[in-house]
Short mmCIF file of C-alpha atoms in Angstrom, two decimals:
data_model
loop_
_atom_site.label_atom_id
_atom_site.label_comp_id
_atom_site.label_asym_id
_atom_site.label_seq_id
_atom_site.Cartn_x
_atom_site.Cartn_y
_atom_site.Cartn_z
CA MET A 1 0.00 0.00 0.00
CA ASN A 2 1.24 3.52 -0.78
CA ASP A 3 2.53 4.96 2.53
CA SER A 4 1.82 8.55 1.42
CA ILE A 5 -1.93 7.87 1.63
CA PRO A 6 -3.35 8.71 5.08
CA ALA A 7 -5.16 6.07 7.11
CA ARG A 8 -8.35 8.15 6.79
CA ALA A 9 -9.11 10.04 3.61
CA GLY A 10 -9.17 13.83 3.76
CA ARG A 11 -10.26 16.58 1.38
CA ARG A 12 -7.55 15.70 -1.16
CA GLU A 13 -8.73 12.09 -1.49
CA TRP A 14 -12.39 13.07 -1.87
CA ILE A 15 -11.51 15.59 -4.58
CA ALA A 16 -9.52 12.83 -6.27
CA LEU A 17 -12.63 10.64 -6.14
CA ALA A 18 -14.57 13.37 -7.95
CA VAL A 19 -11.87 13.44 -10.62
CA LEU A 20 -12.30 9.67 -11.04
CA ALA A 21 -16.11 9.62 -10.84
CA LEU A 22 -16.88 12.37 -13.38
CA PRO A 23 -15.27 10.56 -16.33
CA THR A 24 -17.04 7.38 -15.21
CA LEU A 25 -20.42 9.15 -15.38
CA LEU A 26 -19.73 10.71 -18.78
CA VAL A 27 -18.37 7.49 -20.28
CA SER A 28 -21.51 5.68 -19.07
CA ILE A 29 -23.71 8.38 -20.63
CA ASP A 30 -21.70 8.18 -23.84
CA VAL A 31 -22.51 4.48 -24.25
CA TYR A 32 -26.26 5.08 -24.16
CA VAL A 33 -26.49 8.26 -26.22
CA LEU A 34 -24.95 6.40 -29.17
CA LEU A 35 -28.18 4.44 -29.63
CA LEU A 36 -30.09 7.70 -30.09
CA ALA A 37 -27.49 9.12 -32.47
CA LEU A 38 -27.25 5.98 -34.63
CA PRO A 39 -30.05 6.88 -37.10
CA HIS A 40 -28.53 10.35 -37.64
CA MET A 41 -24.98 9.11 -38.19
CA THR A 42 -26.22 6.26 -40.42
CA ALA A 43 -27.96 8.71 -42.73
CA ASP A 44 -25.02 11.13 -42.76
CA LEU A 45 -22.26 8.54 -43.31
CA GLY A 46 -24.28 6.15 -45.47
CA ALA A 47 -23.60 3.14 -43.25
CA ASP A 48 -25.18 -0.12 -44.36
CA GLY A 49 -26.68 -2.72 -42.03
CA VAL A 50 -23.41 -4.55 -41.32
CA GLU A 51 -21.55 -1.29 -40.68
CA GLN A 52 -24.29 -0.17 -38.27
CA LEU A 53 -23.83 -3.37 -36.28
CA TRP A 54 -20.08 -2.82 -36.09
CA ILE A 55 -20.54 0.80 -35.03
CA THR A 56 -22.70 -0.26 -32.09
CA ASP A 57 -20.98 -3.53 -31.13
CA VAL A 58 -17.25 -2.99 -31.64
CA TYR A 59 -16.99 -0.86 -28.48
CA GLY A 60 -18.45 -3.62 -26.30
CA PHE A 61 -16.30 -6.30 -27.97
CA MET A 62 -13.05 -4.44 -27.38
CA LEU A 63 -14.05 -3.38 -23.88
CA ALA A 64 -14.87 -6.92 -22.79
CA GLY A 65 -11.85 -8.38 -24.54
CA PHE A 66 -9.24 -6.12 -22.95
CA LEU A 67 -10.59 -5.66 -19.40
CA ILE A 68 -8.60 -8.50 -17.81
CA THR A 69 -5.42 -7.51 -19.63
CA MET A 70 -5.71 -3.84 -18.70
CA GLY A 71 -6.56 -4.58 -15.07
CA THR A 72 -3.41 -6.67 -14.68
CA LEU A 73 -1.31 -4.26 -16.76
CA GLY A 74 -2.24 -1.43 -14.39
CA ASP A 75 -1.06 -3.54 -11.44
CA ARG A 76 2.25 -4.14 -13.23
CA ILE A 77 3.19 -0.74 -14.75
CA GLY A 78 1.27 1.61 -12.45
CA ARG A 79 -2.46 2.29 -12.17
CA ARG A 80 -2.25 6.07 -12.44
CA ARG A 81 0.08 5.85 -15.40
CA LEU A 82 -2.21 3.48 -17.28
CA LEU A 83 -5.29 5.53 -16.35
CA LEU A 84 -3.78 8.70 -17.83
CA ILE A 85 -2.81 6.84 -21.00
CA GLY A 86 -6.34 5.51 -21.27
CA ALA A 87 -7.86 8.96 -20.65
CA ALA A 88 -5.72 10.50 -23.39
CA ALA A 89 -6.64 7.72 -25.82
CA PHE A 90 -10.35 7.99 -24.94
CA GLY A 91 -10.39 11.75 -25.44
CA ALA A 92 -8.52 11.59 -28.75
CA ALA A 93 -10.67 8.74 -30.08
CA SER A 94 -13.81 10.65 -29.06
CA VAL A 95 -12.77 13.62 -31.19
CA VAL A 96 -12.00 11.33 -34.14
CA ALA A 97 -15.40 9.64 -33.75
CA ALA A 98 -17.20 13.00 -33.59
CA TYR A 99 -15.68 14.18 -36.86
CA SER A 100 -15.67 10.86 -38.72
CA VAL A 101 -16.33 11.13 -42.45
CA SER A 102 -16.88 7.43 -43.19
CA PRO A 103 -18.27 4.34 -41.44
CA ALA A 104 -14.82 2.73 -41.39
CA MET A 105 -13.33 5.77 -39.64
CA LEU A 106 -16.08 5.72 -37.03
CA ILE A 107 -15.75 1.96 -36.46
CA GLY A 108 -11.99 2.36 -35.95
CA ALA A 109 -12.52 5.20 -33.48
CA ARG A 110 -15.12 3.16 -31.59
CA ALA A 111 -12.67 0.24 -31.38
CA VAL A 112 -10.04 2.51 -29.79
CA LEU A 113 -12.70 3.84 -27.42
CA GLY A 114 -13.43 0.27 -26.34
CA VAL A 115 -9.78 -0.45 -25.54
CA ALA A 116 -9.48 2.87 -23.69
CA GLY A 117 -12.70 2.11 -21.81
CA ALA A 118 -11.16 -1.19 -20.71
CA VAL A 119 -8.43 0.89 -19.08
CA LEU A 120 -10.71 3.36 -17.32
CA ALA A 121 -13.06 1.05 -15.41
CA PRO A 122 -10.54 -1.20 -13.56
CA SER A 123 -8.03 1.63 -13.11
CA THR A 124 -10.53 3.93 -11.42
CA MET A 125 -11.82 1.20 -9.11
CA SER A 126 -8.34 -0.01 -8.13
CA LEU A 127 -7.24 3.58 -7.45
CA ILE A 128 -10.25 4.03 -5.16
CA ARG A 129 -8.95 0.98 -3.30
CA THR A 130 -5.59 2.76 -3.01
CA LEU A 131 -7.01 6.16 -2.02
CA PHE A 132 -9.34 4.96 0.72
CA ARG A 133 -7.57 2.80 3.26
CA ASP A 134 -10.37 3.07 5.82
CA ALA A 135 -12.96 0.37 5.10
CA ARG A 136 -15.93 2.61 5.93
CA GLN A 137 -14.74 5.42 3.70
CA MET A 138 -13.94 2.96 0.91
CA GLY A 139 -17.51 1.67 1.03
CA LEU A 140 -18.95 5.16 0.63
CA ALA A 141 -16.48 5.95 -2.16
CA ILE A 142 -17.49 2.79 -4.03
CA GLY A 143 -21.14 3.76 -3.61
CA ILE A 144 -20.50 7.17 -5.19
CA TRP A 145 -18.50 5.59 -8.03
CA GLY A 146 -21.20 2.99 -8.67
CA LEU A 147 -23.88 5.67 -8.66
CA CYS A 148 -22.06 7.58 -11.39
CA PHE A 149 -21.66 4.42 -13.44
CA SER A 150 -25.32 3.38 -13.27
CA ALA A 151 -26.86 6.85 -13.55
CA GLY A 152 -25.62 7.18 -17.10
CA ALA A 153 -28.01 4.45 -18.21
CA VAL A 154 -31.02 6.70 -17.61
CA ILE A 155 -29.44 10.16 -17.87
CA GLY A 156 -27.87 9.20 -21.22
CA PRO A 157 -31.09 9.22 -23.27
CA LEU A 158 -32.14 12.55 -21.72
CA VAL A 159 -28.81 14.21 -22.40
CA GLY A 160 -28.52 12.63 -25.84
CA GLY A 161 -32.01 13.69 -26.86
CA ALA A 162 -31.34 17.27 -25.78
CA MET A 163 -28.01 17.41 -27.63
CA LEU A 164 -29.33 15.88 -30.84
CA THR A 165 -32.09 18.47 -31.02
CA ARG A 166 -29.51 21.28 -30.96
CA PHE A 167 -26.27 19.89 -32.39
CA TRP A 168 -25.03 17.38 -34.96
CA TRP A 169 -24.68 13.68 -34.18
CA GLY A 170 -20.95 13.93 -33.51
CA SER A 171 -21.57 16.10 -30.47
CA VAL A 172 -22.56 13.07 -28.39
CA PHE A 173 -19.01 11.74 -28.64
CA LEU A 174 -17.58 14.97 -27.25
CA LEU A 175 -19.33 14.63 -23.88
CA GLY A 176 -16.39 12.90 -22.24
CA VAL A 177 -13.60 15.03 -23.70
CA PRO A 178 -13.65 17.83 -21.07
CA ALA A 179 -13.70 15.25 -18.25
CA MET A 180 -10.74 13.41 -19.77
CA ALA A 181 -8.86 16.69 -20.10
CA LEU A 182 -9.59 17.43 -16.44
CA LEU A 183 -8.35 13.98 -15.47
CA LEU A 184 -5.12 14.50 -17.43
CA VAL A 185 -4.50 17.82 -15.67
CA LEU A 186 -5.47 16.91 -12.10
CA GLY A 187 -4.64 13.18 -12.14
CA PRO A 188 -0.87 13.60 -11.75
CA ILE A 189 -1.47 16.02 -8.87
CA LEU A 190 -4.21 14.25 -6.90
CA LEU A 191 -3.94 10.55 -7.71
CA PRO A 192 -1.31 8.33 -6.12
CA GLU A 193 0.70 5.88 -8.13
CA PHE A 194 0.57 2.20 -7.26
CA ARG A 195 2.64 -0.54 -8.83
CA ALA A 196 2.64 -4.12 -7.55
CA PRO A 197 6.13 -5.16 -6.48
CA GLY A 198 7.57 -8.14 -8.33
CA GLY A 199 4.63 -8.47 -10.68
CA GLY A 200 6.68 -9.94 -13.51
CA LYS A 201 6.29 -9.40 -17.24
CA LEU A 202 2.98 -9.46 -19.05
CA ASP A 203 2.41 -12.88 -20.62
CA LEU A 204 1.40 -12.14 -24.21
CA VAL A 205 0.22 -15.70 -24.82
CA SER A 206 -2.25 -15.29 -21.95
CA VAL A 207 -3.39 -11.98 -23.45
CA ALA A 208 -4.06 -13.71 -26.78
CA LEU A 209 -5.88 -16.59 -25.09
CA SER A 210 -8.06 -14.20 -23.07
CA LEU A 211 -9.05 -12.34 -26.24
CA ALA A 212 -9.73 -15.65 -28.03
CA ALA A 213 -11.98 -16.67 -25.12
CA VAL A 214 -13.86 -13.43 -24.49
CA LEU A 215 -14.45 -12.06 -27.98
CA PRO A 216 -16.17 -15.14 -29.50
CA ALA A 217 -18.22 -15.64 -26.34
CA VAL A 218 -19.47 -12.04 -26.28
CA TYR A 219 -20.15 -12.18 -30.03
CA GLY A 220 -22.12 -15.40 -29.64
CA LEU A 221 -24.22 -14.03 -26.79
CA LYS A 222 -24.98 -10.80 -28.67
CA GLU A 223 -25.99 -12.72 -31.79
CA LEU A 224 -28.22 -15.03 -29.78
CA ALA A 225 -29.91 -11.97 -28.29
CA HIS A 226 -30.41 -10.33 -31.70
CA ASN A 227 -31.17 -13.25 -33.99
CA GLY A 228 -32.05 -16.22 -31.80
CA GLY A 229 -30.45 -19.66 -31.82
CA SER A 230 -28.42 -20.55 -34.91
CA LEU A 231 -25.19 -22.37 -35.68
CA PRO A 232 -22.69 -19.44 -35.96
CA PRO A 233 -23.32 -17.91 -32.49
CA MET A 234 -23.45 -21.35 -30.87
CA ALA A 235 -20.15 -22.26 -32.53
CA ALA A 236 -18.66 -18.96 -31.35
CA LEU A 237 -19.70 -19.78 -27.77
CA VAL A 238 -18.08 -23.21 -27.99
CA VAL A 239 -14.87 -21.66 -29.32
CA GLY A 240 -14.89 -19.13 -26.48
CA VAL A 241 -15.34 -21.85 -23.86
CA LEU A 242 -12.51 -23.95 -25.31
CA PHE A 243 -10.09 -21.02 -25.25
CA ALA A 244 -11.25 -20.14 -21.73
CA VAL A 245 -10.25 -23.64 -20.60
CA LEU A 246 -6.84 -23.25 -22.24
CA PHE A 247 -6.47 -19.82 -20.63
CA ALA A 248 -7.30 -21.17 -17.16
CA ARG A 249 -4.87 -24.08 -17.53
CA ARG A 250 -2.06 -21.71 -18.51
CA GLN A 251 -2.77 -19.38 -15.57
CA ARG A 252 -2.33 -22.25 -13.13
CA ARG A 253 1.16 -22.97 -14.51
CA LEU A 254 2.51 -19.41 -14.56
CA GLU A 255 4.45 -17.86 -11.69
CA HIS A 256 2.97 -14.43 -12.58
CA PRO A 257 -0.39 -15.19 -14.24
CA LEU A 258 -2.42 -12.64 -16.13
CA LEU A 259 -5.35 -13.64 -13.86
CA ASP A 260 -4.71 -15.19 -10.46
CA LEU A 261 -7.36 -17.90 -10.23
CA ARG A 262 -6.64 -18.35 -6.53
CA LEU A 263 -8.80 -15.29 -5.92
CA PHE A 264 -11.87 -17.47 -6.52
CA ALA A 265 -10.96 -19.63 -3.53
CA ASN A 266 -11.94 -16.73 -1.27
CA ARG A 267 -15.59 -17.21 -0.31
CA SER A 268 -16.34 -13.49 0.07
CA PHE A 269 -14.77 -12.73 -3.31
CA SER A 270 -16.47 -15.50 -5.28
CA THR A 271 -19.88 -15.07 -3.64
CA ALA A 272 -19.91 -11.31 -4.11
CA LEU A 273 -18.71 -11.65 -7.70
CA GLY A 274 -21.42 -14.21 -8.45
CA GLY A 275 -24.06 -11.98 -6.87
CA THR A 276 -23.11 -8.90 -8.87
CA LEU A 277 -22.98 -11.03 -12.03
CA SER A 278 -26.53 -12.26 -11.45
CA ALA A 279 -27.75 -8.71 -10.85
CA THR A 280 -26.19 -7.47 -14.07
CA LEU A 281 -27.63 -10.44 -15.94
CA LEU A 282 -31.15 -9.49 -14.90
CA MET A 283 -31.06 -5.69 -14.64
CA GLY A 284 -29.76 -4.98 -18.13
CA ALA A 285 -32.44 -7.01 -19.85
CA LEU A 286 -35.20 -5.71 -17.57
CA MET A 287 -34.23 -2.12 -18.22
CA LEU A 288 -34.47 -2.73 -21.98
CA PHE A 289 -37.92 -4.32 -21.64
CA ILE A 290 -39.21 -1.53 -19.40
CA THR A 291 -37.93 1.13 -21.80
CA GLN A 292 -39.70 -0.62 -24.67
CA ASP A 293 -42.89 -0.94 -22.64
CA LEU A 294 -42.94 2.77 -21.83
CA GLN A 295 -42.39 3.77 -25.44
CA LEU A 296 -44.13 1.06 -27.48
CA VAL A 297 -46.97 0.03 -25.14
CA GLU A 298 -47.63 3.29 -23.31
CA GLY A 299 -46.80 5.39 -26.37
CA LEU A 300 -44.37 7.77 -24.61
CA SER A 301 -41.56 9.65 -26.34
CA PRO A 302 -37.94 8.76 -25.39
CA PHE A 303 -37.77 11.91 -23.26
CA GLU A 304 -41.06 11.13 -21.49
CA ALA A 305 -39.94 7.55 -20.91
CA GLY A 306 -36.71 8.85 -19.41
CA MET A 307 -38.63 11.13 -17.06
CA TRP A 308 -40.78 8.21 -15.86
CA MET A 309 -37.55 6.31 -15.15
CA MET A 310 -36.02 9.16 -13.13
CA PRO A 311 -37.62 8.02 -9.82
CA ALA A 312 -35.67 4.77 -10.22
CA VAL A 313 -32.45 6.75 -10.71
CA ILE A 314 -33.17 8.79 -7.59
CA ALA A 315 -33.95 5.63 -5.60
CA ASN A 316 -30.77 4.06 -6.94
CA ALA A 317 -28.75 7.09 -5.86
CA ILE A 318 -30.21 6.95 -2.35
CA SER A 319 -29.55 3.22 -2.12
CA PHE A 320 -25.97 3.52 -3.36
CA ILE A 321 -25.13 6.18 -0.77
CA VAL A 322 -27.08 4.79 2.19
CA SER A 323 -26.03 1.14 1.81
CA PRO A 324 -22.36 1.68 2.81
CA LEU A 325 -23.52 3.78 5.78
CA LEU A 326 -25.90 1.05 6.97
CA ALA A 327 -23.15 -1.54 6.48
CA ARG A 328 -21.28 0.12 9.34
CA ARG A 329 -23.98 -1.14 11.74
CA PHE A 330 -25.43 -4.21 10.01
CA ARG A 331 -23.86 -7.24 8.38
CA PRO A 332 -23.54 -6.89 4.58
CA ALA A 333 -25.22 -10.24 3.93
CA TYR A 334 -28.41 -9.16 5.69
CA LEU A 335 -28.46 -5.78 3.97
CA ILE A 336 -27.99 -7.41 0.57
CA GLY A 337 -30.68 -9.98 1.32
CA ALA A 338 -33.14 -7.30 2.46
CA GLY A 339 -32.38 -5.21 -0.61
CA LEU A 340 -32.98 -8.12 -2.95
CA ALA A 341 -36.31 -8.76 -1.19
CA VAL A 342 -37.29 -5.19 -2.15
CA SER A 343 -36.21 -5.86 -5.74
CA VAL A 344 -38.25 -9.06 -5.83
CA THR A 345 -41.27 -7.05 -4.68
CA GLY A 346 -40.73 -4.67 -7.58
CA LEU A 347 -40.48 -7.56 -10.01
CA VAL A 348 -43.74 -9.00 -8.71
CA MET A 349 -45.34 -5.59 -9.34
CA LEU A 350 -44.22 -5.80 -12.98
CA THR A 351 -46.15 -9.05 -13.35
CA ARG A 352 -49.35 -7.17 -12.44
CA THR A 353 -49.16 -4.62 -15.28
CA ASP A 354 -51.23 -4.74 -18.45
CA THR A 355 -51.68 -2.67 -21.59
CA THR A 356 -54.13 -0.31 -19.88
CA SER A 357 -52.53 0.10 -16.44
CA GLY A 358 -50.50 3.11 -17.47
CA PRO A 359 -46.85 3.89 -16.67
CA LEU A 360 -47.31 4.43 -12.89
CA VAL A 361 -47.26 0.77 -11.82
CA LEU A 362 -44.40 0.02 -14.20
CA ALA A 363 -42.33 2.95 -12.93
CA ALA A 364 -43.09 2.05 -9.29
CA GLY A 365 -41.94 -1.54 -9.81
CA PHE A 366 -38.82 -0.38 -11.61
CA THR A 367 -38.07 2.05 -8.75
CA LEU A 368 -38.27 -0.76 -6.18
CA ILE A 369 -35.98 -2.93 -8.32
CA PHE A 370 -33.34 -0.20 -8.47
CA LEU A 371 -33.78 0.70 -4.80
CA GLY A 372 -33.20 -2.89 -3.71
CA SER A 373 -30.21 -3.47 -5.99
CA GLY A 374 -28.07 -0.83 -4.27
CA PRO A 375 -26.74 -2.98 -1.41
CA LEU A 376 -25.76 -5.82 -3.74
CA VAL A 377 -23.91 -3.56 -6.16
CA THR A 378 -22.10 -1.33 -3.67
CA LEU A 379 -21.44 -3.82 -0.89
CA GLY A 380 -20.71 -6.58 -3.40
CA VAL A 381 -17.96 -4.51 -5.03
CA GLN A 382 -16.66 -3.51 -1.60
CA LEU A 383 -16.48 -7.18 -0.56
CA ILE A 384 -14.64 -8.02 -3.78
CA MET A 385 -12.07 -5.27 -3.27
CA ALA A 386 -11.67 -5.85 0.48
CA ALA A 387 -11.05 -9.57 -0.07
CA THR A 388 -8.33 -8.87 -2.64
CA PRO A 389 -4.67 -8.23 -1.83
CA PRO A 390 -3.73 -4.62 -2.76
CA GLU A 391 -1.37 -5.75 -5.52
CA LYS A 392 -4.25 -7.65 -7.21
CA ALA A 393 -6.87 -4.88 -7.01
CA GLY A 394 -6.66 -4.08 -10.72
CA SER A 395 -7.26 -7.71 -11.65
CA ALA A 396 -10.18 -7.95 -9.23
CA ALA A 397 -11.78 -4.78 -10.60
CA ALA A 398 -11.32 -6.08 -14.14
CA LEU A 399 -12.96 -9.39 -13.22
CA ASN A 400 -15.93 -7.53 -11.79
CA GLU A 401 -16.29 -5.46 -14.97
CA THR A 402 -15.83 -8.48 -17.24
CA GLY A 403 -18.51 -10.31 -15.29
CA GLY A 404 -20.78 -7.32 -15.84
CA GLN A 405 -20.19 -7.42 -19.59
CA PHE A 406 -20.93 -11.14 -19.76
CA GLY A 407 -23.92 -10.82 -17.46
CA PHE A 408 -25.44 -8.08 -19.57
CA ALA A 409 -24.90 -9.99 -22.82
CA PHE A 410 -26.11 -13.31 -21.41
CA GLY A 411 -29.14 -11.66 -19.80
CA LEU A 412 -30.20 -10.10 -23.09
CA ALA A 413 -29.67 -13.40 -24.90
CA ALA A 414 -31.47 -15.63 -22.39
CA LEU A 415 -34.27 -13.39 -21.17
CA GLY A 416 -34.66 -11.78 -24.59
CA SER A 417 -35.12 -15.20 -26.17
CA ILE A 418 -37.74 -16.11 -23.58
CA ALA A 419 -39.66 -12.87 -24.10
CA ALA A 420 -39.43 -13.25 -27.89
CA ALA A 421 -40.76 -16.80 -27.73
CA VAL A 422 -43.72 -15.71 -25.60
CA TYR A 423 -44.42 -12.80 -27.94
CA THR A 424 -44.43 -15.01 -31.03
CA ALA A 425 -46.63 -17.62 -29.36
CA ARG A 426 -49.17 -15.12 -28.01
CA PHE A 427 -49.40 -12.75 -30.97
CA THR A 428 -52.44 -13.28 -33.20
CA PRO A 429 -52.85 -10.81 -36.09
CA PRO A 430 -56.35 -9.53 -36.88
CA ASP A 431 -58.23 -10.35 -40.05
CA GLY A 432 -57.39 -8.15 -43.01
CA VAL A 433 -53.60 -8.13 -42.47
CA THR A 434 -51.57 -9.69 -45.28
CA GLU A 435 -49.49 -12.77 -44.55
CA ALA A 436 -46.23 -10.89 -45.15
CA ALA A 437 -47.25 -8.06 -42.80
CA ALA A 438 -48.41 -10.52 -40.14
CA GLU A 439 -45.13 -12.43 -40.35
CA GLN A 440 -43.11 -9.24 -39.91
CA ALA A 441 -45.29 -8.08 -37.01
CA SER A 442 -44.83 -11.43 -35.27
CA GLU A 443 -41.07 -10.85 -34.96
CA SER A 444 -41.27 -8.19 -32.24
CA LEU A 445 -43.39 -5.34 -30.93
CA ALA A 446 -41.07 -2.86 -32.64
CA ASP A 447 -41.72 -4.58 -35.97
CA ALA A 448 -45.46 -4.53 -35.25
CA VAL A 449 -45.30 -0.76 -34.69
CA VAL A 450 -43.59 -0.33 -38.08
CA VAL A 451 -46.16 -2.52 -39.82
CA ALA A 452 -49.06 -0.73 -38.10
CA GLY A 453 -47.77 2.59 -39.39
CA GLU A 454 -48.14 1.34 -42.95
CA LEU A 455 -51.73 0.14 -42.48
CA PRO A 456 -54.99 2.11 -42.38
CA ALA A 457 -55.54 3.67 -38.94
CA GLY A 458 -58.23 1.25 -37.77
CA LEU A 459 -56.41 -1.85 -38.94
CA GLY A 460 -53.13 -0.58 -37.52
CA GLU A 461 -54.66 -0.20 -34.07
CA ALA A 462 -56.23 -3.64 -34.36
CA LEU A 463 -52.76 -5.06 -35.07
CA LEU A 464 -51.09 -3.20 -32.20
CA ALA A 465 -53.55 -4.35 -29.54
CA PRO A 466 -52.61 -8.08 -29.62
CA ALA A 467 -48.96 -7.18 -30.21
CA ARG A 468 -48.86 -5.10 -27.04
CA GLU A 469 -50.64 -7.80 -25.06
CA ALA A 470 -48.16 -10.41 -26.30
CA PHE A 471 -45.21 -8.16 -25.35
CA VAL A 472 -46.59 -7.59 -21.85
CA SER A 473 -47.05 -11.35 -21.43
CA GLY A 474 -43.37 -11.81 -22.22
CA LEU A 475 -42.46 -9.09 -19.73
CA HIS A 476 -44.53 -10.85 -17.04
CA LEU A 477 -42.68 -14.13 -17.55
CA VAL A 478 -39.25 -12.46 -17.60
CA ALA A 479 -40.09 -10.54 -14.41
CA GLY A 480 -41.31 -13.73 -12.72
CA ILE A 481 -38.17 -15.66 -13.65
CA SER A 482 -36.01 -12.76 -12.47
CA ALA A 483 -37.86 -12.66 -9.15
CA VAL A 484 -37.18 -16.35 -8.54
CA ILE A 485 -33.49 -16.00 -9.46
CA LEU A 486 -32.99 -12.97 -7.20
CA ALA A 487 -34.74 -14.75 -4.33
CA VAL A 488 -32.34 -17.70 -4.69
CA VAL A 489 -29.36 -15.32 -4.88
CA ALA A 490 -30.56 -13.54 -1.72
CA VAL A 491 -30.76 -16.79 0.23
CA ALA A 492 -27.34 -17.93 -1.02
CA ILE A 493 -25.66 -14.63 -0.10
CA VAL A 494 -27.20 -14.56 3.38
CA ARG A 495 -26.08 -18.13 3.97
CA LEU A 496 -22.54 -17.80 2.58
CA LEU A 497 -21.66 -14.32 3.84
CA ARG A 498 -23.50 -14.19 7.17
CA ASP A 499 -20.19 -14.33 9.08
CA VAL A 500 -18.82 -11.16 7.45
CA PRO A 501 -19.04 -8.43 10.13
CA PRO A 502 -20.26 -4.85 9.61
CA THR A 503 -17.73 -2.62 7.87
CA GLY A 504 -14.94 -1.67 10.27
CA ALA A 505 -16.77 -3.21 13.24
CA GLY A 506 -14.53 -3.48 16.24
CA ALA A 507 -10.82 -2.94 16.44
CA GLY A 508 -9.09 -4.71 13.61
CA ALA A 509 -12.21 -6.50 12.40
CA ASP A 510 -11.65 -5.52 8.80
CA SER A 511 -8.01 -6.60 8.97
CA ALA A 512 -9.05 -9.93 10.46
CA VAL A 513 -11.56 -10.55 7.68
CA ARG A 514 -8.98 -9.67 5.06
CA ALA A 515 -6.42 -11.95 6.70
CA LYS A 516 -8.98 -14.77 6.72
CA GLY A 517 -9.68 -14.14 3.04
CA GLU A 518 -5.98 -14.15 2.17
CA ALA A 519 -5.57 -17.41 4.09
CA GLU A 520 -8.43 -18.94 2.08
CA THR A 521 -6.84 -17.68 -1.13
CA VAL A 522 -3.50 -19.27 -0.30
CA SER A 523 -4.97 -22.56 0.89
CA GLY A 524 -7.59 -22.72 -1.83
CA GLN A 525 -10.25 -23.70 0.74
CA PRO A 526 -13.07 -21.48 2.00
CA GLY A 527 -13.41 -21.10 5.73
#
């Protein structure tokens, strides 16, 4: 640990947190505003269907592929150093993307943004671990960081919509540039450097194997979500799994592995990581379905839908900040379990909606889901970081982010497939609709809206009614499955982590827990 950092964080450390959190918020917003800008940039650059897919997906591919490498690289060469390199690359690539004159140029810029994004997430989290040595302060700092990361999901469409009404499509890429410039100026002054002693050289074979494992797997999951089950995405998943096995076998043989698999032997680490993975798996897909419901079933504009989702953002903010404070008095396992019970209640509320219930019940259920997820996200990340030796913090942060990427992709693929199957089975077109139009409308509610717009008003409404009912039926099933999964996760976390004491409870309690975790990691056996 860097001896220049005080035992308790002061004003300097909290200002440094702001310097780290602001780029996190703007990068998160940047991801979501792209979806709004895509039609504008497609028309301007003349991108075809394949190029549009690459514009949207290449960022996520590169981000997921390089997270593990960049997390470990930061531990080896210095976290602040790598963060500043990543900030410079992200800012420069953002400018190139904003002023792109061809689809290829934009795709290349987005690829660089993905690699730079893979630097930012683990570097910021591992530096928070370095800045805040006091366990209670670290929990609050993680809550603030997590709030910034998640808020962009809802704020993004609002900010993007406002910008696109006043500026050209490239402006959405410039959102993060001022924050990156601020980070480059203040980072060397406020942020400490941390480099793991004796980390060894970066194993390039392991880097190649990790890319060969992650990229096909993420591609396969995304394709399954978009196009359903077919041979190419299934083959890609198999290839990813095979390379993952080879990667894991190599890590066990290396003296200085790219990813230390012994971390998983720590019960707190593996349980918290599994919990946050399950939350990401469910929340990403649910947020997509709720957004579609507000716009396509309730008929709201993107801005109006965003405003109805703002109570969930506010509840999420409260939960992210309050959870670490409550964890000073109550055991994390019980707080997480209680929070997930609130989320399950919200999911049950979603199963009671229908096409005429209006947005209030939907927004209320979504607010409870976000309110209850706060303890799992903030305390889960805190448990992951607290259970990790300081020299492995970058790798642990990268694992958490990689799990989030896989969880999001798998959630969309699995839950999206379930919802799509229900929609197709329940949708019955009215008489008077041609076979071709009915077939297109049976693909999704979005397709049904397009088809209805091309039909006479009365017939279009007659088509939309069963389409909306079929979509809501799919949402009910997805919400019900999610409620069951979260209930099981809650029980597992309470059972496995019930011995973890409140944050900083008693003299040396946190050090004792960390020592226990390190002993488990070395022995490979949970206590």
